[in-house]
Coordinates of C-alpha atoms (C1' of nucleotides) in Angstrom, one line a residue:
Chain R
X16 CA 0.0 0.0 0.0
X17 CA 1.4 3.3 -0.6
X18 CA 0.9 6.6 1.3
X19 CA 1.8 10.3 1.0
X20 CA 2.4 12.0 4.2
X21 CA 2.3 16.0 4.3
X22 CA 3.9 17.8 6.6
X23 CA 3.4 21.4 7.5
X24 CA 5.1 24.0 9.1
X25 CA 2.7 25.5 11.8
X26 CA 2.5 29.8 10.8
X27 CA 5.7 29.3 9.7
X28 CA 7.2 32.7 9.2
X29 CA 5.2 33.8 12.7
X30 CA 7.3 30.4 14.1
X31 CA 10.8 31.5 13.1
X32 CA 10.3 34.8 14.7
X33 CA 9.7 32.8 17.5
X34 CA 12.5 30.5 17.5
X35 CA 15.4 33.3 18.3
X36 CA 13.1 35.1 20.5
X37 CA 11.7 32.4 23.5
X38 CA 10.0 35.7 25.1
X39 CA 7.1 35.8 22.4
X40 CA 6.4 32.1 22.3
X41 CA 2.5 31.0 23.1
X42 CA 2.1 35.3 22.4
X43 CA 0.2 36.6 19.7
X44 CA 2.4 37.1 16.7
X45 CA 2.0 38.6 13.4
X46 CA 4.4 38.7 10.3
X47 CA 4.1 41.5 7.6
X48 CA 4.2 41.3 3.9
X49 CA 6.8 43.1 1.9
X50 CA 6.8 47.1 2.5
X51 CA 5.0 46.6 5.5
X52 CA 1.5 46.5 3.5
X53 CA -0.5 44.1 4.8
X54 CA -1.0 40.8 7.3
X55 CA 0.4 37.1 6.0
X56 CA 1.2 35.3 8.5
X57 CA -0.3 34.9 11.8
X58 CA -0.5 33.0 15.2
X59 CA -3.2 30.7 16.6
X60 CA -3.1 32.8 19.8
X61 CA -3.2 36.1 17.4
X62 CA -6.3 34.7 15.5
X63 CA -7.9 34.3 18.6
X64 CA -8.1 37.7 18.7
X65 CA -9.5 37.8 15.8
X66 CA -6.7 38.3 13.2
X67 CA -5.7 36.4 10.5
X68 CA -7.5 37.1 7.3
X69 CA -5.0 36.9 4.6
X70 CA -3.9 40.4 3.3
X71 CA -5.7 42.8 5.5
X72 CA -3.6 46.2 5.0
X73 CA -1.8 47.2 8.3
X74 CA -2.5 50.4 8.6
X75 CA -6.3 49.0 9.4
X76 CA -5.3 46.9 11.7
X77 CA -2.1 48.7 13.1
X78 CA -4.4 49.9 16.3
X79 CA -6.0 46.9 17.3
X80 CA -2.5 45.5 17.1
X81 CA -1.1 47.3 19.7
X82 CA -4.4 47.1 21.8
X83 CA -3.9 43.5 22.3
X84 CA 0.1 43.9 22.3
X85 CA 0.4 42.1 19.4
X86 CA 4.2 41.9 18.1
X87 CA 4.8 42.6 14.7
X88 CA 7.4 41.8 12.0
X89 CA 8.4 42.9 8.5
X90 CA 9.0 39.2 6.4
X91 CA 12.8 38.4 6.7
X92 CA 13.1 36.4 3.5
X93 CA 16.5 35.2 4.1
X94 CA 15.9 33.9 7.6
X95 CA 12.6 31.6 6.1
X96 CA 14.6 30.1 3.5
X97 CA 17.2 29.6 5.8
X98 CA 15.3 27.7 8.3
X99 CA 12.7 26.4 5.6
X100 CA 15.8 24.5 4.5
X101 CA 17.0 23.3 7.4
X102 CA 13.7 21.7 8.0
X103 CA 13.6 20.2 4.6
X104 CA 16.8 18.2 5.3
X105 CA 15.3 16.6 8.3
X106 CA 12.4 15.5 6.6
X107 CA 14.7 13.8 3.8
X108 CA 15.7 11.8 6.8
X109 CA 11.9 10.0 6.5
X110 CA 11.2 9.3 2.8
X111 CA 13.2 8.2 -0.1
X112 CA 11.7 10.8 -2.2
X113 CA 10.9 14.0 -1.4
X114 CA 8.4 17.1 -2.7
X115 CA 8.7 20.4 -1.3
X116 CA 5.9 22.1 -2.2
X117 CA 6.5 25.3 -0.9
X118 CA 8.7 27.1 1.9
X119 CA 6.8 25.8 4.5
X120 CA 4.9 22.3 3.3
X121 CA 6.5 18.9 1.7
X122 CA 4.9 15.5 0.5
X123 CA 6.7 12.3 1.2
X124 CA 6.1 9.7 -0.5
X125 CA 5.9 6.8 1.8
X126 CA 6.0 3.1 -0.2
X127 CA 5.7 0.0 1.6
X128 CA 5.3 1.3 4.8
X129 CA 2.6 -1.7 5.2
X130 CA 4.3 -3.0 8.7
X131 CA 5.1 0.3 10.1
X132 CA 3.3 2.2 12.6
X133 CA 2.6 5.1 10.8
X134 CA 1.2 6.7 13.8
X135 CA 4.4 6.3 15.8
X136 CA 6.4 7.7 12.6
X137 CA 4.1 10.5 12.0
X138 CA 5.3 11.4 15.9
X139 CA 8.8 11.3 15.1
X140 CA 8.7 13.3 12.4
X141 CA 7.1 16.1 14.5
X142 CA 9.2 15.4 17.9
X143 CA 12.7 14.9 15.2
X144 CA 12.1 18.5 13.0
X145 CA 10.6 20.5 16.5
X146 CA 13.9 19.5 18.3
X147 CA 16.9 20.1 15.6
X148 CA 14.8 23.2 14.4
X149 CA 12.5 24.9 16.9
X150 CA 10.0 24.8 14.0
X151 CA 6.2 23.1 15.4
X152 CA 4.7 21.0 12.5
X153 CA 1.6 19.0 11.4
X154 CA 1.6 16.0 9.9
X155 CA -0.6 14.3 6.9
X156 CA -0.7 10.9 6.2
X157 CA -3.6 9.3 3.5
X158 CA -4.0 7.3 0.3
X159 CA -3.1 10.2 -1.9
X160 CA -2.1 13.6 -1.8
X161 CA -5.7 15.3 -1.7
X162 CA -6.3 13.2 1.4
X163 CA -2.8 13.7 3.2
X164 CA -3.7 17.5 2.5
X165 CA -6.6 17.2 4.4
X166 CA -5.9 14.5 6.8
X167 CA -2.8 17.3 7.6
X168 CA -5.9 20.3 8.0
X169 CA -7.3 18.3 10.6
X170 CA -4.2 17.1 12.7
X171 CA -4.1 21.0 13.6
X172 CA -6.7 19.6 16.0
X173 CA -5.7 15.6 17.1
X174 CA -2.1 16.5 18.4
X175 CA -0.8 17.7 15.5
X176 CA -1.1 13.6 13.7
X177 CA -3.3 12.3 11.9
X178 CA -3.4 9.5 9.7
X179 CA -6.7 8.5 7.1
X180 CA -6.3 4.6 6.8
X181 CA -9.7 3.3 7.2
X182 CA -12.2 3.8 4.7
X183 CA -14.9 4.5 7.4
X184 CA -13.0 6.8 9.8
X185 CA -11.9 8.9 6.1
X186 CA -16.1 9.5 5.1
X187 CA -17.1 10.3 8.0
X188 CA -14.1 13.1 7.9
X189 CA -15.5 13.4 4.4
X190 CA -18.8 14.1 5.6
X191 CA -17.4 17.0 8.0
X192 CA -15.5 18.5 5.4
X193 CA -16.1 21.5 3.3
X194 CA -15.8 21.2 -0.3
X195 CA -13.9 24.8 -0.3
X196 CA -11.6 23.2 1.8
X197 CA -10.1 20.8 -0.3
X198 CA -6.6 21.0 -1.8
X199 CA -7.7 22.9 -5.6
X200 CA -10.5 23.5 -5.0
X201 CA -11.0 27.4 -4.9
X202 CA -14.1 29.7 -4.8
X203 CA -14.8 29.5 -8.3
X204 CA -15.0 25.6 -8.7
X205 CA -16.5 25.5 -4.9
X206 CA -19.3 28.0 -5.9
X207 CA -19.6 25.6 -9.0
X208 CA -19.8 23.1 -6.7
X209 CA -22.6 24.2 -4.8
X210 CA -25.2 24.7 -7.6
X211 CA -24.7 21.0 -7.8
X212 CA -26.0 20.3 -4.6
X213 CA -22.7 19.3 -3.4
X214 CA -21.5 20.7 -0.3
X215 CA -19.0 18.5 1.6
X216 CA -16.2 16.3 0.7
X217 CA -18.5 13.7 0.6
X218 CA -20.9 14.4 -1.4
X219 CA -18.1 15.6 -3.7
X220 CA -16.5 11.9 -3.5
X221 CA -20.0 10.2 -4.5
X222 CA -21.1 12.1 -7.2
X223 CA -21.9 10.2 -10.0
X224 CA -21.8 12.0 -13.0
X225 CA -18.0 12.6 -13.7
X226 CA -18.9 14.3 -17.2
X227 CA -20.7 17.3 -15.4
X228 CA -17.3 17.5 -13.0
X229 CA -15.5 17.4 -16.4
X230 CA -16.8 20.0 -17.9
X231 CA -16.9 22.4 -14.8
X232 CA -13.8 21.5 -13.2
X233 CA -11.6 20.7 -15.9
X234 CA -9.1 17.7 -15.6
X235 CA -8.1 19.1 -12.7
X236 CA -11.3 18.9 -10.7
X237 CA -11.9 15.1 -11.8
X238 CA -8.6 14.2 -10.9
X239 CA -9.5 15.9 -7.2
X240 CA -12.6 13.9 -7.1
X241 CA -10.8 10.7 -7.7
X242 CA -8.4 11.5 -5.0
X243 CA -11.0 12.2 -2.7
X244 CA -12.0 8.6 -3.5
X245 CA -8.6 7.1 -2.9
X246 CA -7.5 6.7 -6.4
X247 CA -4.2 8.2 -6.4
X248 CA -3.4 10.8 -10.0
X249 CA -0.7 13.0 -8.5
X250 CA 2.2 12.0 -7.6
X251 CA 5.4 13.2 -5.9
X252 CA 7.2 15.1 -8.1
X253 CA 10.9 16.2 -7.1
X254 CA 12.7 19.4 -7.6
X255 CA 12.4 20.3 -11.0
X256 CA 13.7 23.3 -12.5
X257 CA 11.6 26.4 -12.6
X258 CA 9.8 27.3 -15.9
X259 CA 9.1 31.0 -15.2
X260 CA 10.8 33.2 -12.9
X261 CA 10.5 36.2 -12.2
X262 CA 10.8 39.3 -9.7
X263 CA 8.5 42.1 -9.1
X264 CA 7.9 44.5 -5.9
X265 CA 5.8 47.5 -4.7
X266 CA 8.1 50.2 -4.5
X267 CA 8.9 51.5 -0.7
X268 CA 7.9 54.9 -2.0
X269 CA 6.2 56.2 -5.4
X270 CA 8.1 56.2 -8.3
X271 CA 8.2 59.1 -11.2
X272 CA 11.3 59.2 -13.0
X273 CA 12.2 56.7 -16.3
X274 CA 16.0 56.3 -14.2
X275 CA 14.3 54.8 -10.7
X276 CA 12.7 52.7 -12.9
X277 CA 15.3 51.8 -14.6
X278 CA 17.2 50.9 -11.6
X279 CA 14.4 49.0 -10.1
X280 CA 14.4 46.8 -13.6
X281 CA 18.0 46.5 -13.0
X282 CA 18.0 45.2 -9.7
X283 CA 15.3 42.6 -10.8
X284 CA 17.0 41.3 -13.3
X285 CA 20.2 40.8 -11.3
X286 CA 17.9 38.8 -8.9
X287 CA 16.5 36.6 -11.5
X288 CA 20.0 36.0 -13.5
X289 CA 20.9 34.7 -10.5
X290 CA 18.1 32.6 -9.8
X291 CA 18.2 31.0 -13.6
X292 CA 22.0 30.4 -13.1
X293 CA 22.0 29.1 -9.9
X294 CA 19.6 26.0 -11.6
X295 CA 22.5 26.1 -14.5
X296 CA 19.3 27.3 -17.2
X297 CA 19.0 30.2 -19.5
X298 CA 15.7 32.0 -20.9
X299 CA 14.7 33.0 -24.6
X300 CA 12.5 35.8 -23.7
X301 CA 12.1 38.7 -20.9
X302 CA 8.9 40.6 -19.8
X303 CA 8.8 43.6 -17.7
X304 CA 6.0 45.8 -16.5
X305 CA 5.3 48.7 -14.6
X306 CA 2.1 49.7 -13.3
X307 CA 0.5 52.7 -11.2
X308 CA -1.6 51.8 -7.6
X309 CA -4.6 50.5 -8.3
X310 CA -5.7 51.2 -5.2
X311 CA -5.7 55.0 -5.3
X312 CA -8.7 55.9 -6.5
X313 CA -8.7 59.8 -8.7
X314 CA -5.2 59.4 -9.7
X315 CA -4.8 58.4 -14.0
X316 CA -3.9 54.3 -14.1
X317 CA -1.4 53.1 -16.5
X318 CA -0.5 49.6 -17.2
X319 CA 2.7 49.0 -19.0
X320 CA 3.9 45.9 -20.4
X321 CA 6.4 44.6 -23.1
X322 CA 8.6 41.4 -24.1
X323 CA 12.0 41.1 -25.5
X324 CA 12.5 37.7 -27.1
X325 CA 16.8 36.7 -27.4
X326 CA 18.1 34.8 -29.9
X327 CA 20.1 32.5 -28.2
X328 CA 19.2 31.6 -24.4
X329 CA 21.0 33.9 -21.9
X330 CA 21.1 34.1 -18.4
X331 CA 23.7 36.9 -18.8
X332 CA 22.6 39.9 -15.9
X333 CA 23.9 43.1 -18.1
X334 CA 22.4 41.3 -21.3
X335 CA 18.8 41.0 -19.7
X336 CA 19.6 44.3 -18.1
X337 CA 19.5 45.8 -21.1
X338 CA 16.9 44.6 -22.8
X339 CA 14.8 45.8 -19.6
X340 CA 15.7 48.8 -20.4
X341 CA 14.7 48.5 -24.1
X342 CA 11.6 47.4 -23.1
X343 CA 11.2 50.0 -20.5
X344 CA 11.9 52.9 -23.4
X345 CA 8.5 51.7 -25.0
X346 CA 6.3 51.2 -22.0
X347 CA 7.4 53.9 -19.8
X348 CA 5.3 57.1 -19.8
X349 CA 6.1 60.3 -18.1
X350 CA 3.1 62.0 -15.6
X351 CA 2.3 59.0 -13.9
X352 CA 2.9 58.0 -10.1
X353 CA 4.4 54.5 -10.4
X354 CA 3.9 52.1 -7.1
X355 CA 5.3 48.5 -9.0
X356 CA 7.5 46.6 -11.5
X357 CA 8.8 44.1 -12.2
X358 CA 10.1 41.4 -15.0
X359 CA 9.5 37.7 -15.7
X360 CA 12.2 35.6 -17.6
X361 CA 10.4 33.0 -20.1
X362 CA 11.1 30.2 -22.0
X363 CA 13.5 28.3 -19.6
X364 CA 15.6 25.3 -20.8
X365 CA 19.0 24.0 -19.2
X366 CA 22.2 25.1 -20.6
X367 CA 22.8 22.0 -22.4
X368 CA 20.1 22.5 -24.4
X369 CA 20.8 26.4 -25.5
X370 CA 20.5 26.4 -29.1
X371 CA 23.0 29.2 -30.6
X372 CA 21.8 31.9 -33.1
X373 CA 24.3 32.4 -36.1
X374 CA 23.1 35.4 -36.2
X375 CA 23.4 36.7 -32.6
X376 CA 24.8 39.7 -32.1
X377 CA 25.9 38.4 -29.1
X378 CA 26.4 34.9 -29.2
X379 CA 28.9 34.3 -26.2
X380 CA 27.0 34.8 -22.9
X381 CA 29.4 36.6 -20.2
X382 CA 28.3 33.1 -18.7
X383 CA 32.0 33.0 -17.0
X384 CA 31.7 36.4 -15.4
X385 CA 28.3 35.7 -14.2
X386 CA 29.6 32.8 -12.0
X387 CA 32.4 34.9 -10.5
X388 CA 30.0 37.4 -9.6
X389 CA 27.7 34.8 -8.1
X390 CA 30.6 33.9 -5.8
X391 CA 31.9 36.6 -4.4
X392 CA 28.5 37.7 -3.5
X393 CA 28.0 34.1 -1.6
X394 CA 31.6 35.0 0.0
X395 CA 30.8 37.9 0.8
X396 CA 27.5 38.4 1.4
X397 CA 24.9 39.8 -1.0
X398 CA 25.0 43.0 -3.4
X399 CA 29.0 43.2 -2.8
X400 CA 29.0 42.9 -6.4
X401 CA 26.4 43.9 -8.9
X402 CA 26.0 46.3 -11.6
X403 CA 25.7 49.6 -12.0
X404 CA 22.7 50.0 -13.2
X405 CA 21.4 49.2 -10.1
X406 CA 21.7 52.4 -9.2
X407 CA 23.2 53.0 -5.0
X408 CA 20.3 55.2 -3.7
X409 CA 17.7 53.0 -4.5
X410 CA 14.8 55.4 -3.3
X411 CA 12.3 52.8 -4.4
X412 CA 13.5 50.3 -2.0
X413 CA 11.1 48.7 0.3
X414 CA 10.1 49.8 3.5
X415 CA 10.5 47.2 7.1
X416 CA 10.7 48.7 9.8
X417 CA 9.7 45.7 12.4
X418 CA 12.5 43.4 10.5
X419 CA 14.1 41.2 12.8
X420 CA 17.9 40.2 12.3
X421 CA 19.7 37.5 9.8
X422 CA 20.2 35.2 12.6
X423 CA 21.5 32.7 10.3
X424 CA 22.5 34.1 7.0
X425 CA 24.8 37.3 7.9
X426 CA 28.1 37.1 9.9
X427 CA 27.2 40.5 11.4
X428 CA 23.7 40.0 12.7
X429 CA 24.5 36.3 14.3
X430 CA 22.9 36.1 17.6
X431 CA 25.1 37.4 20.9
X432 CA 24.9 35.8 24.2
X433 CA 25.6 37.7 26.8
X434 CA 27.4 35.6 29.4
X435 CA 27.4 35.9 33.2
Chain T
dT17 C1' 0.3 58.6 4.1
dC18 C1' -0.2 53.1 4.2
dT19 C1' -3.2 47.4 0.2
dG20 C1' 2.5 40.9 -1.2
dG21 C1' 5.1 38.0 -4.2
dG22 C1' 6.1 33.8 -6.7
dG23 C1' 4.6 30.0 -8.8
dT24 C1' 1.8 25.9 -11.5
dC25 C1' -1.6 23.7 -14.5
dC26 C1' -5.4 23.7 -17.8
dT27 C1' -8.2 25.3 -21.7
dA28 C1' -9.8 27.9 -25.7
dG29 C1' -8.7 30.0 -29.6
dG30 C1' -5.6 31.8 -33.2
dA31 C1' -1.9 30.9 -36.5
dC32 C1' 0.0 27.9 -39.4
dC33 C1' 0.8 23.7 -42.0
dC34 C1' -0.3 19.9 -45.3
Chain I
dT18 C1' -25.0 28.5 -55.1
dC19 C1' -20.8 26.9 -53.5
dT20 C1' -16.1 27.5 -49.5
dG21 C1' -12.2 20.5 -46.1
dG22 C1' -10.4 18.3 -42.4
dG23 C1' -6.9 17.2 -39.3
dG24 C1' -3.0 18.3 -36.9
dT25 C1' 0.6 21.1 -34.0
dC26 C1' 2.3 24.9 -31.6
dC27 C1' 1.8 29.1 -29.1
dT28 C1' -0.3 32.4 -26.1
dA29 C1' -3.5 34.7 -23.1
dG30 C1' -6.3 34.2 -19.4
dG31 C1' -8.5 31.7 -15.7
dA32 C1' -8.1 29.2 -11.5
dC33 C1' -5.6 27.8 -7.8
dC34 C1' -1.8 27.3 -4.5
dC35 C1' 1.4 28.9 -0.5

DNA sequence: TCTGGGGTCCTAGGACCC
DNA sequence: TCTGGGGTCCTAGGACCC
């Protein structure tokens, strides 16, 4: 029999705070999203008092916080990562194959575990991560993935394990479950859903005609249905190389000038040359966009957006710089109050499989100078190299001013221990 | 004053080919 | 009065996820 078990790191970004900072643990916490905008992460003891929708802008909230004495963070990127991956390599520990499906959450695939306790291993996972990392965690462990998603949903309540074996025990969980609960399914395909009569998991599971599902839901939807009904589609799928990436950001402060810009698009770019060489890939095409805030009501909009396809795959940070900038000659218009931008690189394929342009005007990639620059700035820290394009007064920089320190990542902002 | 960022998968429809 | 059929590839947009 073969199981996937999910396991779940418990408000993660809230829990790393936590972990260099004893004094705040089992207190309300709340993490910020980038600029200081809006909620994303939250405590159980801070949604007790009643935060915890997703995205709710701070400045609403930003009085009730300090009401209930709430502490607040900017997101420390480098720290999650940090810690996400320490977790990850624990958890590598239980499965021969692993899928990290996002910063805080991973599938194991579990084969043959037929004469294993599953309960008692679900509890070492949990005991194992909390004690070499600090991070609490839930854990999954079902049929297929759809299931170990929810089976995981519901261990928040049973001692953070739970494990869907037996048919019965899993309907009558079924039969509890809300259909907008389940793994995919969103409140498009749940309001869908509901004009069918079908409200819960369960009646989800034993709804006969698969052609209606078809046709609302797509493949995807059926595929969710069959997992529901222990029929396992998905399956784990290790790391695989990204086929888009990109970078994009709300500036700190608004933007008017074609040279912030410009150095905004710069400093994106840097970020994902770095990201597609780290994964040894290149991209045939760039897009960037800029765009005004859509929340301010009275002031003109303007949506700008263009691509840049290369002839040969790059991954070349002053070549994709500049065709940024190309791009941004055609889109960018002067009068308006920008607030975001950002590019995407496209068209993704390894190295190996770069197909060269005779008739690029650049055919050699500054693919050697890349990596240098790539290793002094692991050396040495971030940004020690980087172009100038970048610009150094960066006025569009994000704002975080509750931002705790790189306790892991920067030799400066290690933790100190004061002794005697 | 202040409203996140980074992904994936699927489908429909257009362009193009023979 | 009449205007094929079948296939592939690409892209935009929708939906969903954390």
């Amino acid at each position: 029999m073969k199981y996937f078990g999910l396991v779940d790191c418990n408000s993660f970004y809230c829990s790393c705070e936590r972990v260099f900072r004893p004094e705040i643990r089992g207190k309300p916490v709340i993490v910020l999203s980038n600029n200081d905008g809006c909620a994303i992460a939250f405590t159980k003891e801070a949604k007790a008092l009643g935060f915890g929708e997703m995205c709710e802008p701070y400045y609403q909230i930003k009085d009730r916080l300090k009401k209930h004495k709430v502490e607040v963070f900017s997101s420390n990127y480098s720290l999650y990562d940090n810690i996400s991956r320490r977790v990850m390599n624990i958890l590598r520990d239980f499965t021969p194959r692993l899928e990290i499906y996002s910063v805080d959450e991973a599938f194991l695939e579990l084969d043959g575990f037929d004469h294993i306790d599953l309960l008692e291993y679900g509890k070492k996972i949990r005991s194992d991560v909390l004690q070499f990392t600090g991070i609490p965690v839930g854990v999954g462990i079902a049929p297929t993935k759809v299931l170990s998603k929810m089976a995981n949903k519901l261990s928040k309540k049973e001692k953070g394990v739970l494990i869907l074996k037996d048919e019965d025990e899993t309907n009558h969980r079924l039969k509890q479950f809300a259909v907008q609960d389940i793994w995919g399914i969103g409140r498009a395909s749940s309001s869908k859903l509901h004009m069918l009569g079908i409200k819960t998991a369960y009646d989800f599971k034993i709804y006969k005609d698969e052609r209606i599902i078809q046709k609302l839901l797509t493949k995807t939807g059926r595929q969710i249905q069959d997992e529901l009904r222990g029929v396992s589609c998905l399956s784990i799928e290790e790391a695989e190389d990204k086929k888009n990436t990109g970078n994009s950001r709300s500036f700190g402060a608004s933007v008017y000038t074609k040279r912030e810009l410009q150095e905004a698009l710069a400093d994106f770019c840097t970020h994902s040359a770095a990201k597609l060489r780290a994964q040894n890939s290149v991209c045939f095409s760039l897009t960037a966009f800029i765009h005004t805030n859509p929340f301010s009501e009275g002031t003109p909009q303007y949506y700008g957006v263009g691509s840049k396809t290369f002839a040969s795959g790059t991954s070349d940070t002053l070549r994709i710089i500049k065709a940024s900038h190309q791009i941004l000659e055609e889109i960018f218009k002067l009068g308006y109050e920008y607030k975001k931008g950002g590019v995407l690189l496209n068209h993704i394929v390894p190295r190996n499989q770069n197909q060269m342009d005779l008739f690029d005007e650049c055919p050699h990639d500054n693919e050697s100078l890349g990596q240098v620059v790539d290793l002094i700035n692991k050396r040495y820290g971030a940004k020690t190299i980087q172009s100038a394009a970048c610009g150094s007064n960066q006025s569009w920089r994000r704002i975080a001013n509750f931002s705790s320190p790189k306790y892991t990542t920067s030799w400066q902002e290690l933790l100190r221990i004061k002794l005697g």
